[in-house]
PDB file of C-alpha atoms and ligand atoms in Angstrom:
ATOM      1  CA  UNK A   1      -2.215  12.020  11.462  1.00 65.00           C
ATOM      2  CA  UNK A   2       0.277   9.315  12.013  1.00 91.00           C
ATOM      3  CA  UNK A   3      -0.494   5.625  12.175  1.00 97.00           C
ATOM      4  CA  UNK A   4       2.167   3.859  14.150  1.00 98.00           C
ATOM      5  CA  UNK A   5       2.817   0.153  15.284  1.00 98.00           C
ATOM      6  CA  UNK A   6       4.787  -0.249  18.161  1.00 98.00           C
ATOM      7  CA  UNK A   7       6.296  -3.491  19.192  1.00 98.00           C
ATOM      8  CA  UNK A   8       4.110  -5.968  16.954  1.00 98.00           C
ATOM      9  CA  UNK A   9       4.474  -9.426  16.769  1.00 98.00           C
ATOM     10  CA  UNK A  10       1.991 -11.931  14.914  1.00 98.00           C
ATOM     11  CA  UNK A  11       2.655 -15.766  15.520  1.00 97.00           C
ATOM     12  CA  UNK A  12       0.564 -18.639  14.124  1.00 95.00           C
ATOM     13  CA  UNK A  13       0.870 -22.289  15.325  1.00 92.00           C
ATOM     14  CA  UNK A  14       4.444 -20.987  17.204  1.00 89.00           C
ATOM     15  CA  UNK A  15       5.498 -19.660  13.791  1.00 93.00           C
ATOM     16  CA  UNK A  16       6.449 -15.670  14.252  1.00 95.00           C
ATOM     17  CA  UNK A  17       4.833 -14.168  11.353  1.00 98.00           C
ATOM     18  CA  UNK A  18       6.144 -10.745  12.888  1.00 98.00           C
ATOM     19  CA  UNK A  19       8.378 -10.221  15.612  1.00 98.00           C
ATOM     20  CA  UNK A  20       8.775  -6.817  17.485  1.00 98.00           C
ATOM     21  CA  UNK A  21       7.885  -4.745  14.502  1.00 98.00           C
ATOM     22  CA  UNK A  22       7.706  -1.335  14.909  1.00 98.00           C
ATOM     23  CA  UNK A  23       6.454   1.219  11.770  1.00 98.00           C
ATOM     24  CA  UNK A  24       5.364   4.316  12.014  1.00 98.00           C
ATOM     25  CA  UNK A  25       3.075   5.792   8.627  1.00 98.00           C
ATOM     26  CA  UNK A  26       3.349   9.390   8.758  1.00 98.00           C
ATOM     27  CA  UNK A  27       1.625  12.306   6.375  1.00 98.00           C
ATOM     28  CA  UNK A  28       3.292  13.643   4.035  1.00 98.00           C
ATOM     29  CA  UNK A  29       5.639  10.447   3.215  1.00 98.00           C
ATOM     30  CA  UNK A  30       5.883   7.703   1.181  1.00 98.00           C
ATOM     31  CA  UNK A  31       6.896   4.723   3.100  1.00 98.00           C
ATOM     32  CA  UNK A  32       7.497   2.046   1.202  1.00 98.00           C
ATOM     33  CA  UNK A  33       7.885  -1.958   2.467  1.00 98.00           C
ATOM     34  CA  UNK A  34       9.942  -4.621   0.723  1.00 98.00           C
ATOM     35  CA  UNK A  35      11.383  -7.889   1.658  1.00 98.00           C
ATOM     36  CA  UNK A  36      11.242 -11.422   0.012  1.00 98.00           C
ATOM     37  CA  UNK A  37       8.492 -13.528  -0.632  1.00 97.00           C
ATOM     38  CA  UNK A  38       7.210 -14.504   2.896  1.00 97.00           C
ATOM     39  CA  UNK A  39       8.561 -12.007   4.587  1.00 98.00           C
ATOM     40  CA  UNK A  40       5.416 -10.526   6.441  1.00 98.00           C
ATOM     41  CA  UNK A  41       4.718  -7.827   4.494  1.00 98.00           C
ATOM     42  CA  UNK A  42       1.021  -8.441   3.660  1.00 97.00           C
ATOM     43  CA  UNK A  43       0.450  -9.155   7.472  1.00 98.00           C
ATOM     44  CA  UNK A  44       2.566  -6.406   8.343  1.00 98.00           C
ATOM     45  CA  UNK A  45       0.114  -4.709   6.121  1.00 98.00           C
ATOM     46  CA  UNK A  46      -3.025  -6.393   7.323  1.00 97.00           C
ATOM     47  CA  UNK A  47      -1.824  -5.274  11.179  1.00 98.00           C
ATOM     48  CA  UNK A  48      -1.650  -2.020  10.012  1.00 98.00           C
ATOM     49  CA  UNK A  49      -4.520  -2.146   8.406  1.00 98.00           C
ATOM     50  CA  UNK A  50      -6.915  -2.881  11.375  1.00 97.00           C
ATOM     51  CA  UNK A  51      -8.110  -6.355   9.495  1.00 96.00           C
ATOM     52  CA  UNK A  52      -5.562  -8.206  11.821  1.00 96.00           C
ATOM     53  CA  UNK A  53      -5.009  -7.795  15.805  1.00 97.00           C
ATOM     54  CA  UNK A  54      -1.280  -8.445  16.731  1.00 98.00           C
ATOM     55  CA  UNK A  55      -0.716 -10.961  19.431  1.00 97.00           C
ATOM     56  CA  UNK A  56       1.868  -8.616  20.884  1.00 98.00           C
ATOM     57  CA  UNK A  57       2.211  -4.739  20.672  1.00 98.00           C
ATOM     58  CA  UNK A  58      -0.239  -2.049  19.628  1.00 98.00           C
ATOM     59  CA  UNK A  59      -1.286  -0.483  16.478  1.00 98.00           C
ATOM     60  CA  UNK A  60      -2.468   3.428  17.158  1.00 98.00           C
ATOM     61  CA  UNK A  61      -4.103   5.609  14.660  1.00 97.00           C
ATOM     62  CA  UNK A  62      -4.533   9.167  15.852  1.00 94.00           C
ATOM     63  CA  UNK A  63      -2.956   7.984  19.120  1.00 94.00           C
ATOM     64  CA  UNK A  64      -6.419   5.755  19.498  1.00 96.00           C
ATOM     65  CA  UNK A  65      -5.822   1.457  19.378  1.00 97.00           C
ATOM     66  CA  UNK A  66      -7.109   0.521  16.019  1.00 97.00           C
ATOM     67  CA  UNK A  67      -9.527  -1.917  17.778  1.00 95.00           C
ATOM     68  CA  UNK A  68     -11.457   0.867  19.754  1.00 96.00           C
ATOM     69  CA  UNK A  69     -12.357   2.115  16.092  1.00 97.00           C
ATOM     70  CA  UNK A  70     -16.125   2.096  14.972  1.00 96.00           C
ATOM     71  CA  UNK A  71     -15.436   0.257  11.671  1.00 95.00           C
ATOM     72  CA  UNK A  72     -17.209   2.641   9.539  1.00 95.00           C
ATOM     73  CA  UNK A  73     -15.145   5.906  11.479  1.00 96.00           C
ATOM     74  CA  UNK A  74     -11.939   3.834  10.759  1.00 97.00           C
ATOM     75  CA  UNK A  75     -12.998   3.465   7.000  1.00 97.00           C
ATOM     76  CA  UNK A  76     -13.051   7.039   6.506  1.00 97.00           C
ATOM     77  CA  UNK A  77      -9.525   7.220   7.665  1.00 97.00           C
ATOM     78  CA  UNK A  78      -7.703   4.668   6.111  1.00 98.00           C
ATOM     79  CA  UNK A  79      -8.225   2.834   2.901  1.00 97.00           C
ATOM     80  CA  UNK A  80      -6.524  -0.345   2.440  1.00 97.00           C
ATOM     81  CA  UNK A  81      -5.743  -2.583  -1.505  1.00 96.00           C
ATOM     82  CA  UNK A  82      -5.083  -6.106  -0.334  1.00 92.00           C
ATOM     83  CA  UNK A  83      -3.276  -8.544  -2.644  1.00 86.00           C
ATOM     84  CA  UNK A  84      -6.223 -10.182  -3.904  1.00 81.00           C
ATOM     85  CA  UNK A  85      -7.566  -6.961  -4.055  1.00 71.00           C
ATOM     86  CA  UNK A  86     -11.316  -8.177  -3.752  1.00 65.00           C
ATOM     87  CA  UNK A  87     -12.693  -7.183  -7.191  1.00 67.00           C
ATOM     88  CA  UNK A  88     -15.719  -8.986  -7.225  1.00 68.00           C
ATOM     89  CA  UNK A  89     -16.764 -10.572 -10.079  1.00 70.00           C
ATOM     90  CA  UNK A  90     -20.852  -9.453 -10.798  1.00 85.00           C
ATOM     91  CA  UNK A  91     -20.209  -5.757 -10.618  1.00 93.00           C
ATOM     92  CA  UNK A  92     -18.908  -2.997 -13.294  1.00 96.00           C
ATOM     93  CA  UNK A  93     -15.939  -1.026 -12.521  1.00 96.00           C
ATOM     94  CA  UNK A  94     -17.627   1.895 -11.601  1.00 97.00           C
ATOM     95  CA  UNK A  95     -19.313  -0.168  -9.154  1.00 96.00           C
ATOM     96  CA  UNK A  96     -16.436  -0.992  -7.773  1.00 95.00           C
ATOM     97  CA  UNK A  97     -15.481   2.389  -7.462  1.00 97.00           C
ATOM     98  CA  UNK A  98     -18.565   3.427  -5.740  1.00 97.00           C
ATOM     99  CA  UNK A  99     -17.768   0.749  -3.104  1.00 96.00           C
ATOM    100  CA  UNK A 100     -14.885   3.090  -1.900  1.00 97.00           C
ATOM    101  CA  UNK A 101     -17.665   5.914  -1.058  1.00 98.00           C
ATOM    102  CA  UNK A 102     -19.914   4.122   1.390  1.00 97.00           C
ATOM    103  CA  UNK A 103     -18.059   5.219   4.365  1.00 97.00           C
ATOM    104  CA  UNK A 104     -19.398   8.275   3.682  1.00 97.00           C
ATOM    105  CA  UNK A 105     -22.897   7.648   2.925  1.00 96.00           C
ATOM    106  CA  UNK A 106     -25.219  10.060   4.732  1.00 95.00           C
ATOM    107  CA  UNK A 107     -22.272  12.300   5.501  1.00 96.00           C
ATOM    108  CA  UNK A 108     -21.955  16.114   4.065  1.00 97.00           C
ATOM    109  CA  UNK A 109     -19.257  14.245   1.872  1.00 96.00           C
ATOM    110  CA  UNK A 110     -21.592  12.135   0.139  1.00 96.00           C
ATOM    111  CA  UNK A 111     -22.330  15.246  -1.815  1.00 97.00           C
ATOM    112  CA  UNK A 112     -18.772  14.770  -3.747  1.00 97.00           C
ATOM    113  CA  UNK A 113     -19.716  11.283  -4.561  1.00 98.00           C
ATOM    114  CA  UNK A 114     -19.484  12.076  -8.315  1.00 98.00           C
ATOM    115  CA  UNK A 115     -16.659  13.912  -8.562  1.00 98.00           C
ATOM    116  CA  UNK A 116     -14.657  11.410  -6.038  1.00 98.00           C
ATOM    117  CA  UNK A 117     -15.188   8.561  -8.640  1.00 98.00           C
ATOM    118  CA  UNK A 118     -14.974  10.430 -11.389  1.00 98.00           C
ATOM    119  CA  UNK A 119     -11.116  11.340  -9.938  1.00 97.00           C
ATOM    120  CA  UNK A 120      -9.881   8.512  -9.120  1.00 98.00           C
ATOM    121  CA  UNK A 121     -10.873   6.510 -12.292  1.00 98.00           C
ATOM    122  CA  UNK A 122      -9.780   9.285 -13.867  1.00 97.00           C
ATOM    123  CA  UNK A 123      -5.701   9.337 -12.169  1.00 95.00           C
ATOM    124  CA  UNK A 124      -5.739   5.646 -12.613  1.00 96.00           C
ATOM    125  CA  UNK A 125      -7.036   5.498 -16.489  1.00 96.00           C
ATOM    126  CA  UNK A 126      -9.790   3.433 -16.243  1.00 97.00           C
ATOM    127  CA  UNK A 127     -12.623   5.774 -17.004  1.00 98.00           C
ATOM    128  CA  UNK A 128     -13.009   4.075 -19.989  1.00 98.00           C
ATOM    129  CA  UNK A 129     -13.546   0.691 -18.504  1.00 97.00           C
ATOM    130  CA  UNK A 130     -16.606   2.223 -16.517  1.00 97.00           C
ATOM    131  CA  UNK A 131     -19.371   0.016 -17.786  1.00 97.00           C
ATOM    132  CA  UNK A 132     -17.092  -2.766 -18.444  1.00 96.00           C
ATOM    133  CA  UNK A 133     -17.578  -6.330 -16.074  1.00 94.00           C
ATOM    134  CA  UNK A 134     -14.936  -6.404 -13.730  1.00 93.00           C
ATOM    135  CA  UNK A 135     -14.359 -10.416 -14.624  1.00 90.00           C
ATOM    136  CA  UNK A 136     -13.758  -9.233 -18.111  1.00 90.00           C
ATOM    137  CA  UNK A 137     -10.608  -7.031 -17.760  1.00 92.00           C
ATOM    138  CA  UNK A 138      -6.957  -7.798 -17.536  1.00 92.00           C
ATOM    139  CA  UNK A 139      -5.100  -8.914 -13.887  1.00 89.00           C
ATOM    140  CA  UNK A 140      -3.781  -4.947 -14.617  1.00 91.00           C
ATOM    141  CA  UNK A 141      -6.886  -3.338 -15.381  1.00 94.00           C
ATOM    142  CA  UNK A 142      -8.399  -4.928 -12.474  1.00 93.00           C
ATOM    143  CA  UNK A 143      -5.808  -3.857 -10.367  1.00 93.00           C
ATOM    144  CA  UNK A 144      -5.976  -0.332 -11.477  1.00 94.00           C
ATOM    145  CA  UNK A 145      -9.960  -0.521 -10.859  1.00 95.00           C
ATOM    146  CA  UNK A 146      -9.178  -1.384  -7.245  1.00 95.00           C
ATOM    147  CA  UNK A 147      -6.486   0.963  -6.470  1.00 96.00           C
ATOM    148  CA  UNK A 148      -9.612   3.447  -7.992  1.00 97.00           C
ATOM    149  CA  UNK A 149     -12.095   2.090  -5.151  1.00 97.00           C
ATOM    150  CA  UNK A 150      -9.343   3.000  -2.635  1.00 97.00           C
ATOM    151  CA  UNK A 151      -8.703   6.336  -3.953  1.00 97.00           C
ATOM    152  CA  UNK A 152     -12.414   7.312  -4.171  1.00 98.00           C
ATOM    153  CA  UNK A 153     -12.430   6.227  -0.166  1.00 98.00           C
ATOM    154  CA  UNK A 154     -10.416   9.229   0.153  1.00 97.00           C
ATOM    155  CA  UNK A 155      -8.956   8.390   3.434  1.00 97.00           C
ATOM    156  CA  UNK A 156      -5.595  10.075   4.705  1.00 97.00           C
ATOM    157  CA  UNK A 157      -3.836   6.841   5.448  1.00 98.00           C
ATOM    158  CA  UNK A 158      -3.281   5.030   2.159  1.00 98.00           C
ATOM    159  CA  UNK A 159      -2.259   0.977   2.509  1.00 98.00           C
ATOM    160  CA  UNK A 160      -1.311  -0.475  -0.940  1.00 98.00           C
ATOM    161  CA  UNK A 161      -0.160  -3.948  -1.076  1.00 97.00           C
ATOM    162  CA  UNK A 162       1.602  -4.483  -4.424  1.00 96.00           C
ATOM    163  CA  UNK A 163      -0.143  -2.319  -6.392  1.00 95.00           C
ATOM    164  CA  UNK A 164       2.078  -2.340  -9.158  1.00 95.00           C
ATOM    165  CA  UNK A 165       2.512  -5.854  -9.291  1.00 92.00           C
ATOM    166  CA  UNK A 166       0.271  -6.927 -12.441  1.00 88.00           C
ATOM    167  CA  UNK A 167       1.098  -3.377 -14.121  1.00 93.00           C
ATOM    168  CA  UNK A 168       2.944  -2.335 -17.384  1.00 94.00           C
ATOM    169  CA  UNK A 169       5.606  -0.220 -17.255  1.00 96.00           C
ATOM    170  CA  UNK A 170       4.033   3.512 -17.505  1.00 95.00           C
ATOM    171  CA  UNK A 171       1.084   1.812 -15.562  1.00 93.00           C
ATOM    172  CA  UNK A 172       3.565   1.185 -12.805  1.00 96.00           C
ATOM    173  CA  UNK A 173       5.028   4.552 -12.738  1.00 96.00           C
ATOM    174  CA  UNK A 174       1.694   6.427 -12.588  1.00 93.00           C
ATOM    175  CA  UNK A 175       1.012   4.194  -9.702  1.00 94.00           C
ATOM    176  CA  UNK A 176       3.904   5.638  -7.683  1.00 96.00           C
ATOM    177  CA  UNK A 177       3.723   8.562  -8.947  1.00 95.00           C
ATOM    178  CA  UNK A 178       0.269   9.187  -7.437  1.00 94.00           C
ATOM    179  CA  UNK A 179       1.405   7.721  -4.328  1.00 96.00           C
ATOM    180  CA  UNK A 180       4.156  11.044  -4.313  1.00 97.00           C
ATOM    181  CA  UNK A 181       0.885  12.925  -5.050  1.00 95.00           C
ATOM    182  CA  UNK A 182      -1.373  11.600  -2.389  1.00 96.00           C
ATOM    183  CA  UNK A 183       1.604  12.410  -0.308  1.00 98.00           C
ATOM    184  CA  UNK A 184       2.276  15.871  -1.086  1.00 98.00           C
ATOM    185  CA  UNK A 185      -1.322  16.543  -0.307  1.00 97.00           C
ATOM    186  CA  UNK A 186      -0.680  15.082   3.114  1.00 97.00           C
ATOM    187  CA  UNK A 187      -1.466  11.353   3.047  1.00 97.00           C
ATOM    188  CA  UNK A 188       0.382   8.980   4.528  1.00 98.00           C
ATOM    189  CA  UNK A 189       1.422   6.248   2.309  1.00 98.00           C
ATOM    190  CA  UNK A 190       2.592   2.709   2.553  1.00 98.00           C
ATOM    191  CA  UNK A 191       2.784   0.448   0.061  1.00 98.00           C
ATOM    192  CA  UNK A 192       4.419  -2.766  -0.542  1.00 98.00           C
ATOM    193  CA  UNK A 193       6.754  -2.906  -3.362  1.00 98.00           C
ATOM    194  CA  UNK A 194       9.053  -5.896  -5.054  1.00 96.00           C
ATOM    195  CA  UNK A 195      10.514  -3.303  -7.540  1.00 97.00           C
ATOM    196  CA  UNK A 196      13.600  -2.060  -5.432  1.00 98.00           C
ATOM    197  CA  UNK A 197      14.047   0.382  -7.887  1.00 97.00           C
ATOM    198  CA  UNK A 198      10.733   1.636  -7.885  1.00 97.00           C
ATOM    199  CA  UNK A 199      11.126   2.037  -4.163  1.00 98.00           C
ATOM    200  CA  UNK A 200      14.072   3.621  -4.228  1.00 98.00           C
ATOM    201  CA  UNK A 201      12.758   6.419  -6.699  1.00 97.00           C
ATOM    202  CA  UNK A 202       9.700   7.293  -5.045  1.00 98.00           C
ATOM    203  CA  UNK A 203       9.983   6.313  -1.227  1.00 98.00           C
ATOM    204  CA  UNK A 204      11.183   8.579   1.420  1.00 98.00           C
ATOM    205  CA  UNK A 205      11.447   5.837   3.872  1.00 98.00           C
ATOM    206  CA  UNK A 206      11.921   2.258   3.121  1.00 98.00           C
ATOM    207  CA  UNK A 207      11.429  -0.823   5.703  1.00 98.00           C
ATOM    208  CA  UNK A 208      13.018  -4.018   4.788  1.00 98.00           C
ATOM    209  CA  UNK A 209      10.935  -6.819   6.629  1.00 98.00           C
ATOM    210  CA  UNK A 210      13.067 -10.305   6.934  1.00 98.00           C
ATOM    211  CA  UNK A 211      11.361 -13.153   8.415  1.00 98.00           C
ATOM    212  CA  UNK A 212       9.218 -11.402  10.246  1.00 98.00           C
ATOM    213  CA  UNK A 213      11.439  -9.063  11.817  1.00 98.00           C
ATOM    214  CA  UNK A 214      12.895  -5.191  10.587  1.00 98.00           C
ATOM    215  CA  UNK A 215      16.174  -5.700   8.779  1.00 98.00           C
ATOM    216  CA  UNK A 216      16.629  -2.377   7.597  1.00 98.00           C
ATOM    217  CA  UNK A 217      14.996   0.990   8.045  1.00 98.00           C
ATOM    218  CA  UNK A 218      15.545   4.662   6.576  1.00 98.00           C
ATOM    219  CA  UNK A 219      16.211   6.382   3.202  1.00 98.00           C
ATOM    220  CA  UNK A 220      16.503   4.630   0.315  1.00 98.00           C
ATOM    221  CA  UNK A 221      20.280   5.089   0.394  1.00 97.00           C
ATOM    222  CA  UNK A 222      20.539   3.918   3.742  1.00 98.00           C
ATOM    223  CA  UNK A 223      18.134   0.927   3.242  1.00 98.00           C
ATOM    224  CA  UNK A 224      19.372  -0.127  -0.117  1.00 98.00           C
ATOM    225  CA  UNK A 225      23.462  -1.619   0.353  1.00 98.00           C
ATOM    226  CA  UNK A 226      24.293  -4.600  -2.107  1.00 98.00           C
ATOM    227  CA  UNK A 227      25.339  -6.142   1.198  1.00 98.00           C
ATOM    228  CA  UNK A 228      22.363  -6.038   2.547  1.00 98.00           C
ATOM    229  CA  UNK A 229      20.109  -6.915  -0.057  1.00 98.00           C
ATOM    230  CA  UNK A 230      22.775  -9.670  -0.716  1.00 98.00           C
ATOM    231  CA  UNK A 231      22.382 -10.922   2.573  1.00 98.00           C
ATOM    232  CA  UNK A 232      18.722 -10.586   2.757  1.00 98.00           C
ATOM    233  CA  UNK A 233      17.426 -11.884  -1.259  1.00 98.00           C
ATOM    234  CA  UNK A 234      20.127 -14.107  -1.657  1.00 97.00           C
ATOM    235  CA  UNK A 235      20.955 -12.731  -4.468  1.00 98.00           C
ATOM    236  CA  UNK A 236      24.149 -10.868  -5.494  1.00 98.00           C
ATOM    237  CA  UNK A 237      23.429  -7.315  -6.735  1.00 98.00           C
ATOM    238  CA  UNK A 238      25.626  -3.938  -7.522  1.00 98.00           C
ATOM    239  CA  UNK A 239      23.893  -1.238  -6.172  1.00 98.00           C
ATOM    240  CA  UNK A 240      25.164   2.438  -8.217  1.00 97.00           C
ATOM    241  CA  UNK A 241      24.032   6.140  -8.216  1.00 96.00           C
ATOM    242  CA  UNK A 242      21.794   7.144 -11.202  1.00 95.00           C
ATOM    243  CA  UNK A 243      24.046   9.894 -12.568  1.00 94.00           C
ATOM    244  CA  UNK A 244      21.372  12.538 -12.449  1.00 95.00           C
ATOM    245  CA  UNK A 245      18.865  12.060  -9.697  1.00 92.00           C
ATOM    246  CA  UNK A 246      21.552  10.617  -7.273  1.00 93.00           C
ATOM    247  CA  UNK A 247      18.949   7.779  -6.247  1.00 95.00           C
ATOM    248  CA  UNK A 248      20.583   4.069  -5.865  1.00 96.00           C
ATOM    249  CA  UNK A 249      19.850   1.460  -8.717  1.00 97.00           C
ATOM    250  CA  UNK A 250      20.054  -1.773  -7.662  1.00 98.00           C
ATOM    251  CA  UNK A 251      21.006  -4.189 -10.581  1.00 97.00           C
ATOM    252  CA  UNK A 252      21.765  -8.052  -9.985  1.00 97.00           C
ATOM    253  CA  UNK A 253      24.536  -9.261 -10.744  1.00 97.00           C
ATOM    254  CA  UNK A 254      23.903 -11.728 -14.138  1.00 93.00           C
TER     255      UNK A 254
HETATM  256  P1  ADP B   1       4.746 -11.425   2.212  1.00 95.23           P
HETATM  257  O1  ADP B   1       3.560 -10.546   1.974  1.00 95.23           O
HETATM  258  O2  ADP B   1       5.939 -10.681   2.696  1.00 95.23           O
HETATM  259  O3  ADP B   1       5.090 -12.257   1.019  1.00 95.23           O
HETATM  260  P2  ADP B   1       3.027 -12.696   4.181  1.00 95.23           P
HETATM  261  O4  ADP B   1       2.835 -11.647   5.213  1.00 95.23           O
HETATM  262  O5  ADP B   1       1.893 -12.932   3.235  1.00 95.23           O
HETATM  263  O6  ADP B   1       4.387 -12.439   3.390  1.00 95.23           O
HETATM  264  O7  ADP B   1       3.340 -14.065   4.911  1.00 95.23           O
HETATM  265  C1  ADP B   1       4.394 -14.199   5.825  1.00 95.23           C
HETATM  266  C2  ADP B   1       4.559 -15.648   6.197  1.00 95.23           C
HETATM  267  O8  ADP B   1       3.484 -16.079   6.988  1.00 95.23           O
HETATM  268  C3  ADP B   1       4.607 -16.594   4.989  1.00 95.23           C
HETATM  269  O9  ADP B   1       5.577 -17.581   5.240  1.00 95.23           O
HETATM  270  C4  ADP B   1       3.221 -17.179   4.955  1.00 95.23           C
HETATM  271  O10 ADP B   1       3.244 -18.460   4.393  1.00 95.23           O
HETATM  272  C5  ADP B   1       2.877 -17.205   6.419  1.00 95.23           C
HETATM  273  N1  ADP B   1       1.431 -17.088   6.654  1.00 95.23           N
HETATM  274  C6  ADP B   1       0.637 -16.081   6.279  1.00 95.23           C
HETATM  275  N2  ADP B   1      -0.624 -16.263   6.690  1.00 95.23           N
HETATM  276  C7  ADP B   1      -0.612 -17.442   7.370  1.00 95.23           C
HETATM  277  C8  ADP B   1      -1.599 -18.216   8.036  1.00 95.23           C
HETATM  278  N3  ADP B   1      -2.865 -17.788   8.107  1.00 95.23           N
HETATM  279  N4  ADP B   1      -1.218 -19.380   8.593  1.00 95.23           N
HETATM  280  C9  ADP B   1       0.067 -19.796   8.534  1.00 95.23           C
HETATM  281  N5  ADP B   1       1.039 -19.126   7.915  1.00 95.23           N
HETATM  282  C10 ADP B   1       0.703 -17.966   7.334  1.00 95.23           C
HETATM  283 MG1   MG B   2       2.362 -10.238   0.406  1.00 95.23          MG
END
């Protein structure tokens, strides 16, 4: 079930937030987005997403326009982590877990309720901050909590927006590597990455967003040329093989 954007653009106050995007999401793949700081990623994201209309172009989810989705029906088929993730404050992590669920209250899937949480807090190691406030974790705890909410929603369309961002190392890795799980059981998966080496290990497609606009899309390999992250960072990189998995390692130049 593919969730594709065709043609999108986003402006605000004659600024082009996004211009002519196109992205497809697909099941089965990892599709990662990268880009600088400003680049349109989180709207990109947020377009995708359903939480923003595009002033130009369509988003379709099971060839259906995202905006002629009952908001609960569209919850059950796409779960989204923003940036600011929305961890409230007052509740326990496993409250915030349960939040993922309530798409599916009075469903025949309400039934796996329990075992849904207990999952997902499980894959993202935080069933031992069940009982603990939300407001009294670390930034990466709390993002792991949230990623947990969006894993219990147990939608097919995954939209992570730097989930790895406030994470330690292994953290970070476990991250993607349950994005390559999610996928292999047929999700789609997009998430937003700064880590161009993460995305290069665990993507099979990567979009490049610059200024709004597609600068690059494809493999890794073909997405990730020192010229082209030269040209679109700023920033002067050498870009080698890793000797054993083949997969390009971008390293600036210092
Ligand atoms: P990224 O996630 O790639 O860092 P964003 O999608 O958050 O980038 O933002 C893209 C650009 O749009 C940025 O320059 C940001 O300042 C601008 N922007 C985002 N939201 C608004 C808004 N509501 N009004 C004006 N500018 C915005
Ligand atoms: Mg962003």
């Amino acid at each position: 079930m593919s969730l594709v954007a065709e043609h999108v653009s986003v402006s605000i106050d004659r600024a082009d937030l996004l211009a002519d995007v196109s992205f497809t999401a697909a099941p089965g793949r990892v599709h990662s987005l990268i880009g600088p700081n400003g680049a349109g990623k989180s709207t990109l994201l947020g377009v995708l997403a359903g939480d923003r209309a595009p002033d130009a172009g369509r988003v379709l989810l099971r060839g259906r326009r995202l905006d002629e989705w009952p908001l609960r029906e569209l919850a059950r088929e796409r779960a989204v982590l923003t940036q600011e993730h929305g961890v409230t404050f007052a509740f326990r992590s496993r409250e915030i877990v349960e939040m993922g669920r309530h798409p599916w209250a009075r469903t025949p899937a309400e039934d796996d309720d329990e075992r849904e949480i207990a999952r997902a807090m499980a894959v993202t190691d935080v069933a031992h901050l069940a009982d603990r406030p939300v407001a009294h974790l670390s930034g990466g705890e709390k993002a792991r909590v949230a990623l947990a909410r969006v894993l219990a929603q147990r939608a097919p369309v995954l939209l992570l927006d730097e989930p790895t961002a406030a994470l330690d190392l292994r953290h970070q890795e476990d991250v993607l590597r349950l994005a390559r799980a999610q996928a292999a059981d047929g999700d789609a998966v997009v998430v937003v990455l700064h880590d161009l080496n993460l995305a290069a290990a665990y993507s099979d497609e990567i979009t490049l967003l610059q200024r709004g606009r597609v600068a690059a899309h494809g493999s890794p390999a073909e997405v990730l040329t020192a010229e082209r992250i030269e040209d679109v960072y700023g920033q002067a990189v050498e870009v080698i093989e890793h000797p054993r998995s083949g997969v390009p390692l971008v390293l600036p130049v210092r």
